[in-house]
mmCIF file of C-alpha atoms in Angstrom:
data_model
loop_
_atom_site.group_PDB
_atom_site.id
_atom_site.type_symbol
_atom_site.label_atom_id
_atom_site.label_comp_id
_atom_site.label_asym_id
_atom_site.label_seq_id
_atom_site.Cartn_x
_atom_site.Cartn_y
_atom_site.Cartn_z
ATOM 1 C CA UNK A 6 -18.874 41.889 -35.886
ATOM 2 C CA UNK A 7 -21.714 41.675 -38.385
ATOM 3 C CA UNK A 8 -25.070 42.679 -36.933
ATOM 4 C CA UNK A 9 -27.720 40.043 -37.612
ATOM 5 C CA UNK A 10 -31.417 40.776 -37.843
ATOM 6 C CA UNK A 11 -33.937 37.921 -37.679
ATOM 7 C CA UNK A 12 -37.115 38.134 -39.765
ATOM 8 C CA UNK A 13 -40.081 35.820 -39.154
ATOM 9 C CA UNK A 14 -42.488 34.188 -41.583
ATOM 10 C CA UNK A 15 -45.279 36.390 -40.203
ATOM 11 C CA UNK A 16 -43.253 39.503 -40.970
ATOM 12 C CA UNK A 17 -42.555 38.306 -44.511
ATOM 13 C CA UNK A 18 -46.260 37.571 -44.982
ATOM 14 C CA UNK A 19 -47.233 41.068 -43.842
ATOM 15 C CA UNK A 20 -44.609 42.759 -46.017
ATOM 16 C CA UNK A 21 -46.023 40.950 -49.057
ATOM 17 C CA UNK A 22 -49.573 41.839 -48.065
ATOM 18 C CA UNK A 23 -48.704 45.525 -47.601
ATOM 19 C CA UNK A 24 -47.060 45.669 -51.040
ATOM 20 C CA UNK A 25 -49.675 43.764 -53.036
ATOM 21 C CA UNK A 26 -52.004 46.634 -53.950
ATOM 22 C CA UNK A 27 -49.181 48.732 -55.363
ATOM 23 C CA UNK A 28 -47.881 45.761 -57.378
ATOM 24 C CA UNK A 29 -51.310 44.843 -58.680
ATOM 25 C CA UNK A 30 -52.361 48.375 -59.616
ATOM 26 C CA UNK A 31 -49.060 49.754 -60.922
ATOM 27 C CA UNK A 32 -47.084 46.760 -62.191
ATOM 28 C CA UNK A 33 -50.049 44.605 -63.310
ATOM 29 C CA UNK A 34 -47.951 41.416 -63.507
ATOM 30 C CA UNK A 35 -48.967 38.541 -65.764
ATOM 31 C CA UNK A 36 -46.156 36.365 -64.475
ATOM 32 C CA UNK A 37 -43.609 36.247 -61.661
ATOM 33 C CA UNK A 38 -40.012 35.080 -61.855
ATOM 34 C CA UNK A 39 -38.621 34.179 -58.433
ATOM 35 C CA UNK A 40 -34.875 34.345 -57.905
ATOM 36 C CA UNK A 41 -33.872 31.304 -55.889
ATOM 37 C CA UNK A 42 -33.659 30.531 -53.211
ATOM 38 C CA UNK A 43 -34.687 33.755 -51.404
ATOM 39 C CA UNK A 44 -37.429 34.775 -53.821
ATOM 40 C CA UNK A 45 -39.411 31.541 -53.740
ATOM 41 C CA UNK A 46 -41.360 32.063 -50.518
ATOM 42 C CA UNK A 47 -42.172 35.774 -51.050
ATOM 43 C CA UNK A 48 -43.375 35.042 -54.594
ATOM 44 C CA UNK A 49 -45.712 32.296 -53.383
ATOM 45 C CA UNK A 50 -47.110 34.453 -50.572
ATOM 46 C CA UNK A 51 -47.491 37.409 -52.900
ATOM 47 C CA UNK A 52 -49.444 35.349 -55.414
ATOM 48 C CA UNK A 53 -52.259 34.878 -52.898
ATOM 49 C CA UNK A 54 -52.618 38.648 -52.498
ATOM 50 C CA UNK A 55 -52.434 39.293 -56.250
ATOM 51 C CA UNK A 56 -55.284 36.892 -57.042
ATOM 52 C CA UNK A 57 -58.212 38.665 -58.648
ATOM 53 C CA UNK A 58 -61.763 37.281 -58.610
ATOM 54 C CA UNK A 59 -62.459 34.926 -61.541
ATOM 55 C CA UNK A 60 -58.858 35.350 -62.766
ATOM 56 C CA UNK A 61 -56.365 32.478 -62.687
ATOM 57 C CA UNK A 62 -53.409 32.544 -60.322
ATOM 58 C CA UNK A 63 -50.369 34.394 -61.634
ATOM 59 C CA UNK A 64 -47.821 31.784 -62.792
ATOM 60 C CA UNK A 65 -44.466 31.623 -61.031
ATOM 61 C CA UNK A 66 -41.294 30.586 -62.821
ATOM 62 C CA UNK A 67 -37.902 30.301 -61.158
ATOM 63 C CA UNK A 68 -34.291 31.092 -61.829
ATOM 64 C CA UNK A 69 -31.355 30.331 -59.548
ATOM 65 C CA UNK A 70 -28.529 32.810 -59.045
ATOM 66 C CA UNK A 71 -25.745 32.709 -56.480
ATOM 67 C CA UNK A 72 -23.586 35.646 -55.403
ATOM 68 C CA UNK A 73 -22.943 35.088 -51.708
ATOM 69 C CA UNK A 74 -19.966 33.261 -50.267
ATOM 70 C CA UNK A 75 -19.320 32.003 -46.752
ATOM 71 C CA UNK A 76 -16.680 33.827 -44.746
ATOM 72 C CA UNK A 77 -14.404 32.367 -42.055
ATOM 73 C CA UNK A 78 -16.096 32.561 -38.665
ATOM 74 C CA UNK A 79 -14.859 32.128 -35.119
ATOM 75 C CA UNK A 80 -18.085 30.281 -34.385
ATOM 76 C CA UNK A 81 -18.691 27.397 -36.849
ATOM 77 C CA UNK A 82 -22.308 27.095 -35.697
ATOM 78 C CA UNK A 83 -22.944 30.732 -36.597
ATOM 79 C CA UNK A 84 -21.510 31.225 -40.118
ATOM 80 C CA UNK A 85 -21.414 34.603 -41.819
ATOM 81 C CA UNK A 86 -21.853 35.193 -45.519
ATOM 82 C CA UNK A 87 -20.916 38.173 -47.663
ATOM 83 C CA UNK A 88 -21.588 39.175 -51.274
ATOM 84 C CA UNK A 89 -19.149 37.613 -53.707
ATOM 85 C CA UNK A 90 -17.937 39.202 -56.918
ATOM 86 C CA UNK A 91 -19.426 36.942 -59.582
ATOM 87 C CA UNK A 92 -23.004 35.893 -60.250
ATOM 88 C CA UNK A 93 -23.362 32.176 -60.908
ATOM 89 C CA UNK A 94 -26.375 30.619 -62.625
ATOM 90 C CA UNK A 95 -27.632 27.567 -60.778
ATOM 91 C CA UNK A 96 -30.986 27.373 -62.605
ATOM 92 C CA UNK A 97 -32.382 29.158 -65.644
ATOM 93 C CA UNK A 98 -35.354 29.111 -67.949
ATOM 94 C CA UNK A 99 -35.304 26.554 -70.752
ATOM 95 C CA UNK A 100 -34.549 28.614 -73.838
ATOM 96 C CA UNK A 101 -35.376 25.711 -76.141
ATOM 97 C CA UNK A 102 -38.943 25.334 -74.886
ATOM 98 C CA UNK A 103 -42.058 27.483 -75.002
ATOM 99 C CA UNK A 104 -41.078 29.132 -71.710
ATOM 100 C CA UNK A 105 -39.322 32.089 -73.315
ATOM 101 C CA UNK A 106 -42.049 32.601 -75.907
ATOM 102 C CA UNK A 107 -44.585 32.751 -73.084
ATOM 103 C CA UNK A 108 -42.719 35.720 -71.589
ATOM 104 C CA UNK A 109 -42.905 37.880 -74.700
ATOM 105 C CA UNK A 110 -45.324 40.808 -74.376
ATOM 106 C CA UNK A 111 -45.958 40.192 -70.682
ATOM 107 C CA UNK A 112 -45.602 42.290 -67.545
ATOM 108 C CA UNK A 113 -43.066 40.275 -65.567
ATOM 109 C CA UNK A 114 -42.407 40.759 -61.862
ATOM 110 C CA UNK A 115 -38.980 39.635 -60.643
ATOM 111 C CA UNK A 116 -39.073 38.698 -56.955
ATOM 112 C CA UNK A 117 -36.165 38.373 -54.525
ATOM 113 C CA UNK A 118 -35.775 38.665 -50.791
ATOM 114 C CA UNK A 119 -33.099 41.364 -50.493
ATOM 115 C CA UNK A 120 -31.442 44.040 -52.611
ATOM 116 C CA UNK A 121 -27.937 44.128 -51.164
ATOM 117 C CA UNK A 122 -25.309 45.131 -53.732
ATOM 118 C CA UNK A 123 -27.877 45.006 -56.576
ATOM 119 C CA UNK A 124 -25.484 42.839 -58.569
ATOM 120 C CA UNK A 125 -27.837 39.849 -58.733
ATOM 121 C CA UNK A 126 -30.830 41.957 -59.752
ATOM 122 C CA UNK A 127 -28.808 43.705 -62.460
ATOM 123 C CA UNK A 128 -27.696 40.335 -63.845
ATOM 124 C CA UNK A 129 -31.233 38.893 -63.766
ATOM 125 C CA UNK A 130 -32.801 41.848 -65.558
ATOM 126 C CA UNK A 131 -30.110 42.085 -68.242
ATOM 127 C CA UNK A 132 -30.098 38.369 -68.999
ATOM 128 C CA UNK A 133 -33.877 38.016 -69.003
ATOM 129 C CA UNK A 134 -34.263 41.051 -71.261
ATOM 130 C CA UNK A 135 -31.718 39.582 -73.666
ATOM 131 C CA UNK A 136 -33.382 36.153 -73.713
ATOM 132 C CA UNK A 137 -36.874 37.599 -74.159
ATOM 133 C CA UNK A 138 -35.655 39.758 -77.035
ATOM 134 C CA UNK A 139 -34.172 36.667 -78.690
ATOM 135 C CA UNK A 140 -37.518 34.887 -78.307
ATOM 136 C CA UNK A 141 -39.404 37.892 -79.690
ATOM 137 C CA UNK A 142 -37.105 38.024 -82.712
ATOM 138 C CA UNK A 143 -37.752 34.349 -83.404
ATOM 139 C CA UNK A 144 -41.501 34.968 -83.196
ATOM 140 C CA UNK A 145 -41.226 38.027 -85.415
ATOM 141 C CA UNK A 146 -43.095 40.205 -82.925
ATOM 142 C CA UNK A 147 -42.496 43.679 -81.539
ATOM 143 C CA UNK A 148 -44.660 43.184 -78.449
ATOM 144 C CA UNK A 149 -43.186 44.988 -75.468
ATOM 145 C CA UNK A 150 -42.154 42.961 -72.431
ATOM 146 C CA UNK A 151 -41.975 45.007 -69.249
ATOM 147 C CA UNK A 152 -40.007 43.992 -66.161
ATOM 148 C CA UNK A 153 -40.631 45.146 -62.611
ATOM 149 C CA UNK A 154 -38.924 44.202 -59.359
ATOM 150 C CA UNK A 155 -40.165 43.459 -55.842
ATOM 151 C CA UNK A 156 -37.900 42.764 -52.871
ATOM 152 C CA UNK A 157 -38.727 42.413 -49.201
ATOM 153 C CA UNK A 158 -35.759 44.486 -48.051
ATOM 154 C CA UNK A 159 -33.524 47.049 -49.695
ATOM 155 C CA UNK A 160 -30.254 47.782 -47.906
ATOM 156 C CA UNK A 161 -29.528 51.489 -47.719
ATOM 157 C CA UNK A 162 -26.019 51.441 -49.155
ATOM 158 C CA UNK A 163 -24.043 52.251 -52.288
ATOM 159 C CA UNK A 164 -24.910 49.695 -54.954
ATOM 160 C CA UNK A 165 -22.437 47.950 -57.232
ATOM 161 C CA UNK A 166 -25.130 46.898 -59.679
ATOM 162 C CA UNK A 167 -27.470 49.145 -61.649
ATOM 163 C CA UNK A 168 -31.008 48.715 -62.925
ATOM 164 C CA UNK A 169 -32.360 50.124 -66.203
ATOM 165 C CA UNK A 170 -33.013 53.857 -66.083
ATOM 166 C CA UNK A 171 -36.541 53.490 -67.459
ATOM 167 C CA UNK A 172 -37.377 50.971 -64.716
ATOM 168 C CA UNK A 173 -36.280 53.374 -61.982
ATOM 169 C CA UNK A 174 -37.821 56.429 -63.670
ATOM 170 C CA UNK A 175 -41.144 54.611 -64.066
ATOM 171 C CA UNK A 176 -40.948 53.416 -60.438
ATOM 172 C CA UNK A 177 -41.111 49.744 -61.437
ATOM 173 C CA UNK A 178 -38.929 48.865 -58.460
ATOM 174 C CA UNK A 179 -40.511 48.271 -55.069
ATOM 175 C CA UNK A 180 -38.889 47.370 -51.774
ATOM 176 C CA UNK A 181 -41.342 46.598 -48.995
ATOM 177 C CA UNK A 182 -38.870 48.021 -46.497
ATOM 178 C CA UNK A 183 -35.526 49.835 -46.593
ATOM 179 C CA UNK A 184 -33.107 48.917 -43.821
ATOM 180 C CA UNK A 185 -29.543 49.704 -42.806
ATOM 181 C CA UNK A 186 -26.649 47.529 -43.983
ATOM 182 C CA UNK A 187 -27.259 44.599 -41.617
ATOM 183 C CA UNK A 188 -27.201 40.841 -42.188
ATOM 184 C CA UNK A 189 -30.838 39.754 -42.557
ATOM 185 C CA UNK A 190 -31.606 36.196 -41.450
ATOM 186 C CA UNK A 191 -34.726 34.864 -43.150
ATOM 187 C CA UNK A 192 -36.770 32.023 -41.635
ATOM 188 C CA UNK A 193 -36.290 29.653 -44.577
ATOM 189 C CA UNK A 194 -32.552 29.697 -43.843
ATOM 190 C CA UNK A 195 -33.045 28.539 -40.251
ATOM 191 C CA UNK A 196 -32.315 24.997 -39.120
ATOM 192 C CA UNK A 197 -33.967 25.680 -35.725
ATOM 193 C CA UNK A 198 -37.078 27.767 -36.390
ATOM 194 C CA UNK A 199 -37.986 28.070 -32.709
ATOM 195 C CA UNK A 200 -34.585 29.581 -31.919
ATOM 196 C CA UNK A 201 -34.876 31.825 -34.961
ATOM 197 C CA UNK A 202 -38.251 33.139 -33.785
ATOM 198 C CA UNK A 203 -36.913 33.616 -30.253
ATOM 199 C CA UNK A 204 -34.070 35.742 -31.560
ATOM 200 C CA UNK A 205 -36.481 37.705 -33.744
ATOM 201 C CA UNK A 206 -38.738 38.425 -30.762
ATOM 202 C CA UNK A 207 -35.805 39.709 -28.722
ATOM 203 C CA UNK A 208 -34.809 42.468 -31.141
ATOM 204 C CA UNK A 209 -36.202 45.465 -32.945
ATOM 205 C CA UNK A 210 -38.513 44.769 -35.875
ATOM 206 C CA UNK A 211 -37.360 45.084 -39.429
#
């Protein structure tokens, strides 16, 4: 049976708060790209902690990627999901607009909720790097665009996906917390938030 761990909104808020100084001082993001749907809420919370006096809020753009698939379950009211084998785009940046040009030369923070197999993060980084390079070529510029990653939870397991060596060497990857290979239930997935919080209160904190 898959072990489930329930995380509350308060816990997510505090994980973002605890990570903000490192992100602000080391990554210096000009823009965030949230991977939907799990990266939306952490990115929005994080933006409040990254706000500097007199500076505008850091913009958030969104992409949608799907890797997980639902598995058969003996309890239909308690479905279990597992990583699939193929990343599917459900939403992407508009390559025909100014969006891509606005990414060139920026420090971009990619935000997601969990690093499980790393397949989704690998796909996001590779595709965004490729698209930004295409935009830079069109603009005729050699400005460097730097990507960093923030996740709430990193699962301590062998990864199928890989991130760029320079990103890992430069420590431009940050997980607020590393956990064992459990199924993490986030509050935005809950249909009964009171029951979700009750289950969270009854177990060890992650």
